[in-house]
Structures are given as C-alpha cells and as structure tokens.
Short mmCIF file of N, CA, C and O in Angstrom, two decimals:
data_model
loop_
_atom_site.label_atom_id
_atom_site.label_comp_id
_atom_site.label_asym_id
_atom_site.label_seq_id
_atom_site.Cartn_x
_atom_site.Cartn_y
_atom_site.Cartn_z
N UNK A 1 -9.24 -8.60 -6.68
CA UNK A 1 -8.74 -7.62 -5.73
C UNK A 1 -9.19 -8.02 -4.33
O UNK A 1 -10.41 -8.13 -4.18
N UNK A 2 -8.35 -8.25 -3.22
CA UNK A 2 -8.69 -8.23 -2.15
C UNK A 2 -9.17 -7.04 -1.42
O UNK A 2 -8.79 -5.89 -1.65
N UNK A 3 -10.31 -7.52 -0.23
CA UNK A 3 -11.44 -6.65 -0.44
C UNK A 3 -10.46 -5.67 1.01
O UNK A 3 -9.37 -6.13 1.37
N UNK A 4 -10.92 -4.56 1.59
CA UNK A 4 -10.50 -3.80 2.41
C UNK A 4 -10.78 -4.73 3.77
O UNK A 4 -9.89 -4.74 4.62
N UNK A 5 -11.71 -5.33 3.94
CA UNK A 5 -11.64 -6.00 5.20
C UNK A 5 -10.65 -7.44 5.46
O UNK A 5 -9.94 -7.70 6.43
N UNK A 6 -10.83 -8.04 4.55
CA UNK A 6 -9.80 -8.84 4.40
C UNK A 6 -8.41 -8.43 4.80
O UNK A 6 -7.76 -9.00 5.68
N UNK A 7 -8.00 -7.39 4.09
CA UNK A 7 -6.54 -6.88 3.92
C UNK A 7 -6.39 -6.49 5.51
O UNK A 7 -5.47 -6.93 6.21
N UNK A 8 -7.54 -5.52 6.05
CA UNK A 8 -7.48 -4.85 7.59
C UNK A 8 -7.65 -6.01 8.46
O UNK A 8 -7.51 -5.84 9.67
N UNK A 9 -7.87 -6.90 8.12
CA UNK A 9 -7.85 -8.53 9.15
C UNK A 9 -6.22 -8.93 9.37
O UNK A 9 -5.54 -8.80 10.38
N UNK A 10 -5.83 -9.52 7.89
CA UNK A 10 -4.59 -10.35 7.96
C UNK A 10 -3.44 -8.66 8.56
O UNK A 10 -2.48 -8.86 9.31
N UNK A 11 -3.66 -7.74 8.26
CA UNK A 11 -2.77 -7.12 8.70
C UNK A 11 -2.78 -6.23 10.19
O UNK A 11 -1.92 -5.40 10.51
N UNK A 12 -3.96 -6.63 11.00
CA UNK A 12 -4.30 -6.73 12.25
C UNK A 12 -3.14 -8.02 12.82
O UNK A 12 -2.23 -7.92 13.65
N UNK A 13 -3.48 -8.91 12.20
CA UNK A 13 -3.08 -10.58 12.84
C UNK A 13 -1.31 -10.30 13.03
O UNK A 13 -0.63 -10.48 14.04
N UNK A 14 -0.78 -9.69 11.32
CA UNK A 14 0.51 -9.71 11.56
C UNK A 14 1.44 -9.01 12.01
O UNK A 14 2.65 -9.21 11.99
N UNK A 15 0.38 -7.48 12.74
CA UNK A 15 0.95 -6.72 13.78
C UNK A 15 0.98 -7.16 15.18
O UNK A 15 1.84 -6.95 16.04
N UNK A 16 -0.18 -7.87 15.25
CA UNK A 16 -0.30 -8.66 16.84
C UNK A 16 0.84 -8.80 17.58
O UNK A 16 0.99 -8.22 18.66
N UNK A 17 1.63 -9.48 17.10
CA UNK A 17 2.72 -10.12 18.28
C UNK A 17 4.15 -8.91 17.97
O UNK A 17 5.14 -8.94 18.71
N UNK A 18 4.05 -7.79 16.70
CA UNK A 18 5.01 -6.84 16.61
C UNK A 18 4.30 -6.13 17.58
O UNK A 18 5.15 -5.30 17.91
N UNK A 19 3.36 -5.91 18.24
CA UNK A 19 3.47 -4.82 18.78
C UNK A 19 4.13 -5.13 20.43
O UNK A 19 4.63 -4.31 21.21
N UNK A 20 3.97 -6.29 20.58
CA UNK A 20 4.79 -6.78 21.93
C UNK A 20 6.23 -6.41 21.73
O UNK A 20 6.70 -5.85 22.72
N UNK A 21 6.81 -6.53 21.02
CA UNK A 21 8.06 -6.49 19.82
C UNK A 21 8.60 -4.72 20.44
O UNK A 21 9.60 -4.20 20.94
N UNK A 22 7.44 -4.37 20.09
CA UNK A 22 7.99 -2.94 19.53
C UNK A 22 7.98 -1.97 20.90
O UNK A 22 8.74 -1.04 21.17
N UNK A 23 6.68 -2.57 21.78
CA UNK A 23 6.39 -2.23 22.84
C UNK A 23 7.49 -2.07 24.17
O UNK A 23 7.52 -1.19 25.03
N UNK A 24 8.44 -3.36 24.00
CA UNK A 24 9.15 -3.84 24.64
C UNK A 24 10.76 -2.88 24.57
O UNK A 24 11.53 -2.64 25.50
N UNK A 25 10.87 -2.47 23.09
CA UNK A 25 11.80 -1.83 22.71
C UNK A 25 11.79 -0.45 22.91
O UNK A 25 12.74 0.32 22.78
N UNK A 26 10.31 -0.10 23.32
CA UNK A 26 10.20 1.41 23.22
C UNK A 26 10.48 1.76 24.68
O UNK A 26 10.97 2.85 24.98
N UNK A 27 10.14 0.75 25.66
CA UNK A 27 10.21 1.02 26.61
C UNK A 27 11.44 0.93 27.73
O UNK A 27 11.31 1.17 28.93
N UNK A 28 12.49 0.59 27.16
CA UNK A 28 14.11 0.78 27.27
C UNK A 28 14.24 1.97 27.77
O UNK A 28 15.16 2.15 28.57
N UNK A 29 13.55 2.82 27.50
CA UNK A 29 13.18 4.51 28.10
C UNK A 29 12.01 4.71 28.83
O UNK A 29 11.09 4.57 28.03
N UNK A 30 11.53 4.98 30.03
CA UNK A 30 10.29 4.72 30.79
C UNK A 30 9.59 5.74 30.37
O UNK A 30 9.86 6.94 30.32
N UNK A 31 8.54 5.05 30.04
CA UNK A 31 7.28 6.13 29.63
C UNK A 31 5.80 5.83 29.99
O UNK A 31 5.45 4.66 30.12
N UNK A 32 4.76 7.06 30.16
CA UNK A 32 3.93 6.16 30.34
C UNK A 32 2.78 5.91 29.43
O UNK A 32 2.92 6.54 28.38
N UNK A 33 1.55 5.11 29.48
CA UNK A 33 1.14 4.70 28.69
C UNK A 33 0.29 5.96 27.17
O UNK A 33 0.46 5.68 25.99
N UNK A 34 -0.24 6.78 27.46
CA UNK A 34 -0.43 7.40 26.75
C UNK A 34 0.53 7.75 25.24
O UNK A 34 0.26 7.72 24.03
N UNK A 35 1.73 8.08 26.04
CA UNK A 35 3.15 9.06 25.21
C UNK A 35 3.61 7.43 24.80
O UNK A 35 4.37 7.42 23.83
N UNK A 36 3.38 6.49 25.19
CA UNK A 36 4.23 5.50 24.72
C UNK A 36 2.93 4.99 23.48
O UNK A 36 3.34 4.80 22.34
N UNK A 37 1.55 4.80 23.73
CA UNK A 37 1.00 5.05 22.52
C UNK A 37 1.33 6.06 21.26
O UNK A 37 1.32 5.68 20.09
N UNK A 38 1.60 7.27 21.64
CA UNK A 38 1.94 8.15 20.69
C UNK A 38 3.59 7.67 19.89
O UNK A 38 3.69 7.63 18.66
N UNK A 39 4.40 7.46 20.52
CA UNK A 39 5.72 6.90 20.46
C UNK A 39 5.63 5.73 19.24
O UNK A 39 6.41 5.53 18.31
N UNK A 40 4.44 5.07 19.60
CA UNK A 40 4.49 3.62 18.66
C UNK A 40 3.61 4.10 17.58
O UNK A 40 3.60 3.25 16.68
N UNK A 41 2.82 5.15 17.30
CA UNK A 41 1.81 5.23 16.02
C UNK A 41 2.84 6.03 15.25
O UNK A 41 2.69 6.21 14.04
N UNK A 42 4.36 6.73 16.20
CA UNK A 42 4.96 7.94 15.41
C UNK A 42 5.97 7.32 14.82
O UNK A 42 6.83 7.91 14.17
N UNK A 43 5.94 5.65 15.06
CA UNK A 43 7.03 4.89 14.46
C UNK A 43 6.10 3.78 13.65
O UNK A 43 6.39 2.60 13.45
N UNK A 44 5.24 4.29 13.35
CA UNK A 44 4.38 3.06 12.68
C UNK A 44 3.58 1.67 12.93
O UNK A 44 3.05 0.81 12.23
N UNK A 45 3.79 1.89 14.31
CA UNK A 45 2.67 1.05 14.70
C UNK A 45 1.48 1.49 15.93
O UNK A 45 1.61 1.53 17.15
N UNK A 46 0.46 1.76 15.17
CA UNK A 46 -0.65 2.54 15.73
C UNK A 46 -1.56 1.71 16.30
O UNK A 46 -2.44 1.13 15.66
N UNK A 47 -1.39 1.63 17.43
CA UNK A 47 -2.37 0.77 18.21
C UNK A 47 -3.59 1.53 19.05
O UNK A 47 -3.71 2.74 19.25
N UNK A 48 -4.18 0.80 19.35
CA UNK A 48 -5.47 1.58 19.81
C UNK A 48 -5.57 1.36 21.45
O UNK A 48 -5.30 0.17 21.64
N UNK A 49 -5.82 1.94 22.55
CA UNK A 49 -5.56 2.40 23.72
C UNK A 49 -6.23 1.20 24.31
O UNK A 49 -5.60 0.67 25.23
N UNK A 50 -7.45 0.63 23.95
CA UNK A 50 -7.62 -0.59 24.25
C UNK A 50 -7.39 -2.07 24.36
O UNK A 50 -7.86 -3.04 24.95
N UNK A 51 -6.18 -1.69 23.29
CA UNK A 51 -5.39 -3.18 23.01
C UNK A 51 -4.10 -2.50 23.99
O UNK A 51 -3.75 -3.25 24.90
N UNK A 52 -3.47 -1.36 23.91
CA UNK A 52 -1.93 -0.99 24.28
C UNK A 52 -2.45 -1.56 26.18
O UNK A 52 -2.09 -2.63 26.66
N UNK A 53 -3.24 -0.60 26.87
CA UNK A 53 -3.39 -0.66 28.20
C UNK A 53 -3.32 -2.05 29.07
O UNK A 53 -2.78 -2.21 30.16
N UNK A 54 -4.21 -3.28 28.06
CA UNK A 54 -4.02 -4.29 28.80
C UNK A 54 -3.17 -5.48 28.50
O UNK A 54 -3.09 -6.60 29.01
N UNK A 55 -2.47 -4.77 27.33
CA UNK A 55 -1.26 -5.52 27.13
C UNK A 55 0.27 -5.01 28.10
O UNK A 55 1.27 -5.72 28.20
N UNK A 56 0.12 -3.75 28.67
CA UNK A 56 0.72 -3.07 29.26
C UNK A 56 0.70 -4.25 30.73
O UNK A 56 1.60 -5.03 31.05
N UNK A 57 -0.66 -4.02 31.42
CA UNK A 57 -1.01 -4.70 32.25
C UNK A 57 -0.28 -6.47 32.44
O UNK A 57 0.14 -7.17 33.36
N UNK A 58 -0.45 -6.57 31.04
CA UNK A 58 -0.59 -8.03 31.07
C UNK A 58 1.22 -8.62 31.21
O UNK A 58 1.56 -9.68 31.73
N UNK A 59 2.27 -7.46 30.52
CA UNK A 59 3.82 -8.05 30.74
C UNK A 59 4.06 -7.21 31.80
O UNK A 59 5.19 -6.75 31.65
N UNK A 60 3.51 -6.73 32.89
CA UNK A 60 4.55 -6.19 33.66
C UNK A 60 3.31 -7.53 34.86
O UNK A 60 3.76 -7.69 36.00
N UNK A 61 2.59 -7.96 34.69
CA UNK A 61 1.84 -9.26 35.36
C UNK A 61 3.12 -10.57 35.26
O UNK A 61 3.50 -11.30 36.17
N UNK A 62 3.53 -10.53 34.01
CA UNK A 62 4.33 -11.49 33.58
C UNK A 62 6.14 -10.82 33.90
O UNK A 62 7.02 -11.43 33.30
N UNK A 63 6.49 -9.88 34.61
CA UNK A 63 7.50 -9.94 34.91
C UNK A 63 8.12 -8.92 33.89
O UNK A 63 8.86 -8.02 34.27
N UNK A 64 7.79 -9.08 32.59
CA UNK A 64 8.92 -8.03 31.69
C UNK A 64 8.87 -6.88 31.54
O UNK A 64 9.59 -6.40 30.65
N UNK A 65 8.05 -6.03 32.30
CA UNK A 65 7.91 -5.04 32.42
C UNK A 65 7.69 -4.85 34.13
O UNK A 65 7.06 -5.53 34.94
N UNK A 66 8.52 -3.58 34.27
CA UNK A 66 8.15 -2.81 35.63
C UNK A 66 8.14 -1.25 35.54
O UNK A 66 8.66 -0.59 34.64
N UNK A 67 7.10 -0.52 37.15
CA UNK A 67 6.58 0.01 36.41
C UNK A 67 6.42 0.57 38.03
O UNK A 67 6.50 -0.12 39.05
N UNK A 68 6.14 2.23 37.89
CA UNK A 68 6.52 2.90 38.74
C UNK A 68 5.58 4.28 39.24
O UNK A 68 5.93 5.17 38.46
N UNK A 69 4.66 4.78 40.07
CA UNK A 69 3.87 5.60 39.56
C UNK A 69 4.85 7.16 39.81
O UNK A 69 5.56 7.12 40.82
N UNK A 70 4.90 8.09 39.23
CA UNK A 70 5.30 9.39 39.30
C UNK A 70 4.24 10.53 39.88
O UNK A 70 3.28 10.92 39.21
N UNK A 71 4.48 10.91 40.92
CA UNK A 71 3.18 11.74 41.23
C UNK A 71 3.59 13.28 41.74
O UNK A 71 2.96 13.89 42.60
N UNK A 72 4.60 13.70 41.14
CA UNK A 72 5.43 15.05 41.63
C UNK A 72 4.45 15.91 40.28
O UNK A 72 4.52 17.13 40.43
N UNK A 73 3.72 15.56 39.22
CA UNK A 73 2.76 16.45 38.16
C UNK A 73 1.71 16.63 38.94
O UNK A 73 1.74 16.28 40.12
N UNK A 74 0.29 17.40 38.21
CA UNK A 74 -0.66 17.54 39.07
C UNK A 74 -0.92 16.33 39.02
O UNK A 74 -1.09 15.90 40.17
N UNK A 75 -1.14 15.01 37.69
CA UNK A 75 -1.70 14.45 37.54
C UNK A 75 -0.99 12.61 37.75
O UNK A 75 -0.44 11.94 36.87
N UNK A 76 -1.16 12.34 38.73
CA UNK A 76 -0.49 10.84 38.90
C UNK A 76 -0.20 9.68 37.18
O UNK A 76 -0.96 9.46 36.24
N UNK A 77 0.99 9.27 37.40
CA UNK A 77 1.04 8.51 35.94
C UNK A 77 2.13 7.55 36.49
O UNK A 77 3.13 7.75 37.19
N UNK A 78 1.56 6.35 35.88
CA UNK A 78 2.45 5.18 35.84
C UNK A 78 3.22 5.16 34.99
O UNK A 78 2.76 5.23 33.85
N UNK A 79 4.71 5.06 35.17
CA UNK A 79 5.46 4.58 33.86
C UNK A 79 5.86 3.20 34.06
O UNK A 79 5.87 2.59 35.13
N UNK A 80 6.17 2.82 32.97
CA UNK A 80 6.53 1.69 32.48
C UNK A 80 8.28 1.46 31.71
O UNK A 80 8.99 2.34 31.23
N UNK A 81 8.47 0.55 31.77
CA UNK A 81 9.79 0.42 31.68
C UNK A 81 10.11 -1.50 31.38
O UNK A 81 9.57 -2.35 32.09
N UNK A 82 11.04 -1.84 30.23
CA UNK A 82 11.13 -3.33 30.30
C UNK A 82 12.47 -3.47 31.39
O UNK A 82 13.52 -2.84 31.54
N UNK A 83 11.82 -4.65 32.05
CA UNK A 83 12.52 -4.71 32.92
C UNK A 83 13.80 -5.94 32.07
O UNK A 83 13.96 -6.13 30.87
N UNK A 84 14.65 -6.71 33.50
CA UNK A 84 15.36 -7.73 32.93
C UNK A 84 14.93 -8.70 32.24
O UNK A 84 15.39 -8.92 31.12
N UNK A 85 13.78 -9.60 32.92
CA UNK A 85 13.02 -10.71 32.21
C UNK A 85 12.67 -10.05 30.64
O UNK A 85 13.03 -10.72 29.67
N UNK A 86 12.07 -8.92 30.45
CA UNK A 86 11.63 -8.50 29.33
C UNK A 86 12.96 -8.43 28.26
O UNK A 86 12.97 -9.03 27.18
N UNK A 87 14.00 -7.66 28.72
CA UNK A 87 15.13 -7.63 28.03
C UNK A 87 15.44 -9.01 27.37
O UNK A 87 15.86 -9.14 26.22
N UNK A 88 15.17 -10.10 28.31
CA UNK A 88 15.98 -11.61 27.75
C UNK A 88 14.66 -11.86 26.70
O UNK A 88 14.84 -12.23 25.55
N UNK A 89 13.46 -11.63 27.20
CA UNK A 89 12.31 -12.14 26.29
C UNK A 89 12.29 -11.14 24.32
O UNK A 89 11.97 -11.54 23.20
N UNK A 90 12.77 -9.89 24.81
CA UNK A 90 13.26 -9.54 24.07
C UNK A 90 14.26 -9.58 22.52
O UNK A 90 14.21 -9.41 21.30
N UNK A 91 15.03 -9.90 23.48
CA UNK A 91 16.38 -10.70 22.68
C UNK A 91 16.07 -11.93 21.76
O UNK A 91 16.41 -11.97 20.58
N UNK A 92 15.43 -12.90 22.38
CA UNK A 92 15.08 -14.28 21.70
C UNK A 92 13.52 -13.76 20.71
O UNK A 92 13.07 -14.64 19.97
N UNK A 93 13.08 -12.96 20.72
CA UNK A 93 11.81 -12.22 20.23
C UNK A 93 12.75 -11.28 18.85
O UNK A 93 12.41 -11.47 17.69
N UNK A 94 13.63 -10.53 19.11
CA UNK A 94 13.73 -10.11 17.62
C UNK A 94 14.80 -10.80 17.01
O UNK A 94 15.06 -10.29 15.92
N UNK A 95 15.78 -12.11 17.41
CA UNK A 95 16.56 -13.23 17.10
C UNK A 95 15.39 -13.75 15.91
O UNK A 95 15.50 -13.72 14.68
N UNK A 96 14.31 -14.19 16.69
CA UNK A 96 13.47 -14.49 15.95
C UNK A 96 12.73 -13.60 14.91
O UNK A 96 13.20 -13.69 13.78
N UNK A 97 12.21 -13.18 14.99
CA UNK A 97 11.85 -11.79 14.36
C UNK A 97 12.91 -11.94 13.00
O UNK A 97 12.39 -11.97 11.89
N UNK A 98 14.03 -12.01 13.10
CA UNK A 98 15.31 -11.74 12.19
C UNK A 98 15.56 -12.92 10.85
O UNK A 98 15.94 -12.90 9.68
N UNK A 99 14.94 -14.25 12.20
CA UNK A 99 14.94 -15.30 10.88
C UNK A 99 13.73 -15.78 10.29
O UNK A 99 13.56 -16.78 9.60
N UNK A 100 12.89 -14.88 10.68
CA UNK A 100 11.77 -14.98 9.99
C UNK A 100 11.98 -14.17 8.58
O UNK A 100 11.90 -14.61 7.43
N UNK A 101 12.19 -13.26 8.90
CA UNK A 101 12.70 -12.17 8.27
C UNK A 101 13.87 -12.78 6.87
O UNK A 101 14.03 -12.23 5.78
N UNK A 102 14.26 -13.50 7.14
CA UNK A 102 15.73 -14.34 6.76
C UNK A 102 14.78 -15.24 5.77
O UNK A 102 14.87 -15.09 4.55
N UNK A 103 13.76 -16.31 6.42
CA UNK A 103 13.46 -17.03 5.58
C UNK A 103 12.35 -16.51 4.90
O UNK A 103 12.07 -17.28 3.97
N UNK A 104 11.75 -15.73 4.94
CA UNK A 104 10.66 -14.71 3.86
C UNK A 104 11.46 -14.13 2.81
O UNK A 104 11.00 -14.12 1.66
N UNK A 105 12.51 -13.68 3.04
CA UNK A 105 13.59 -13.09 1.87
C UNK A 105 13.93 -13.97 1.43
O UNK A 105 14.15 -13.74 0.24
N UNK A 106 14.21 -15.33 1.77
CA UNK A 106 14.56 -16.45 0.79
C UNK A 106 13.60 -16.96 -0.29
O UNK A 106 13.79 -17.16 -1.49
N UNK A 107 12.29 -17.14 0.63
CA UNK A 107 11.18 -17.29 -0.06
C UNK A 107 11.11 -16.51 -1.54
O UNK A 107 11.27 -16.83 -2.72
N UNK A 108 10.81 -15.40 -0.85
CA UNK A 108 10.89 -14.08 -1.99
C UNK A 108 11.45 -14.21 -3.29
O UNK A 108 10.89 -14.22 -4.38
N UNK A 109 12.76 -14.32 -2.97
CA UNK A 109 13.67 -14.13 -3.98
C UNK A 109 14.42 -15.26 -4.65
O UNK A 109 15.30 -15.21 -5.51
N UNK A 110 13.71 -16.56 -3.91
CA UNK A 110 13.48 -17.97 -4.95
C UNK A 110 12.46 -18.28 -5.67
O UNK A 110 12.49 -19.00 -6.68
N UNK A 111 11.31 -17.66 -5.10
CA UNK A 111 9.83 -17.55 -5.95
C UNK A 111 10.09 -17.74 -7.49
O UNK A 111 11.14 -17.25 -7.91
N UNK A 112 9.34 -18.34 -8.32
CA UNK A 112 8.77 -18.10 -9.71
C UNK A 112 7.70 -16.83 -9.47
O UNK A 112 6.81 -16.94 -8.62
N UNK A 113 7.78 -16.10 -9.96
CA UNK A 113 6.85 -15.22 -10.76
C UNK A 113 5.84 -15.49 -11.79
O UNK A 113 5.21 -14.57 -12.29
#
C-alpha cells in the first residue's frame, strides 16, 4: 500500500502545472484573488493562498494576466483577469493537456492487467 505521504507528494506534483491550467480559465471572468481561490477549491482544485498569490504575481509579470485595482468597496482589491498573451498560452496549454489526456487513455486501455 502506498503510504499517505507518498500519494500527497506525486499528487501535489500532478496538480502543479493544472493549476496554471485552471487558473487561467477561471479568470476569463475577473476576479480577485481570494474568491478566485474559493472558485478553484469549489471546482476541485484547492490550492493554498501561498502558492495561488505568487503565482498570480508571477503571470500577470509574464504578460498573461492583467489586472486592475477596484477601490469603489471599503476595502481596495486587485482583480485579475487572463489577458491576450494568456488566452494564446492557454490554448496551446489545454491542446496539450488533451493529448496527454489522449495518450494516457491509450496507455490505459492497451495495458495487460
């Protein structure tokens, strides 16, 4: 039996780059970082505020995200939004995503048992 840390490792690793994935898609609708945490744990991928914030930081650094502060609440908030670059990075991101997807089901279902 694989042990609980093991399992919470490899399935850390193979959310890693979905959550750029998912991040990117959620944000087609501008939101900001908090509600867009809540957004991604209420669709199944629950990330933790310390990984979401400076990955936030880190694609709108890189262009695919832009991002806007709103300050008409009491409380000032940045939203976020994928911009164009993100959209194209996007596209070639779940293309891929798809034939991965494609050749794991092949795998699968040529396997010996």
């Amino acid at each position: 039996m694989v042990s609980d840390e093991i399992l919470r490792t490899h399935l850390q690793e193979l959310r890693r780059g979905t959550v750029v994935v998912a991040s990117l898609v959620a944000l087609r609708r501008p939101d900001y970082g908090y509600a867009l945490l809540q957004r991604l744990s209420d669709h199944g991928f629950p990330v933790d505020a310390n990984t979401l914030y400076p990955l936030l930081r880190r694609l709108e650094e890189q262009g695919l995200l832009t991002s806007e502060w709103n300050t008409e609440e009491s409380r000032p908030r940045k939203f976020y939004r994928t911009g164009e670059e993100g959209e194209s990075l996007l596209s070639r991101l779940l293309a891929d995503l798809a034939a991965v997807q494609t050749s794991l089901t092949g795998l699968i279902e040529g396997a010996d048992r």
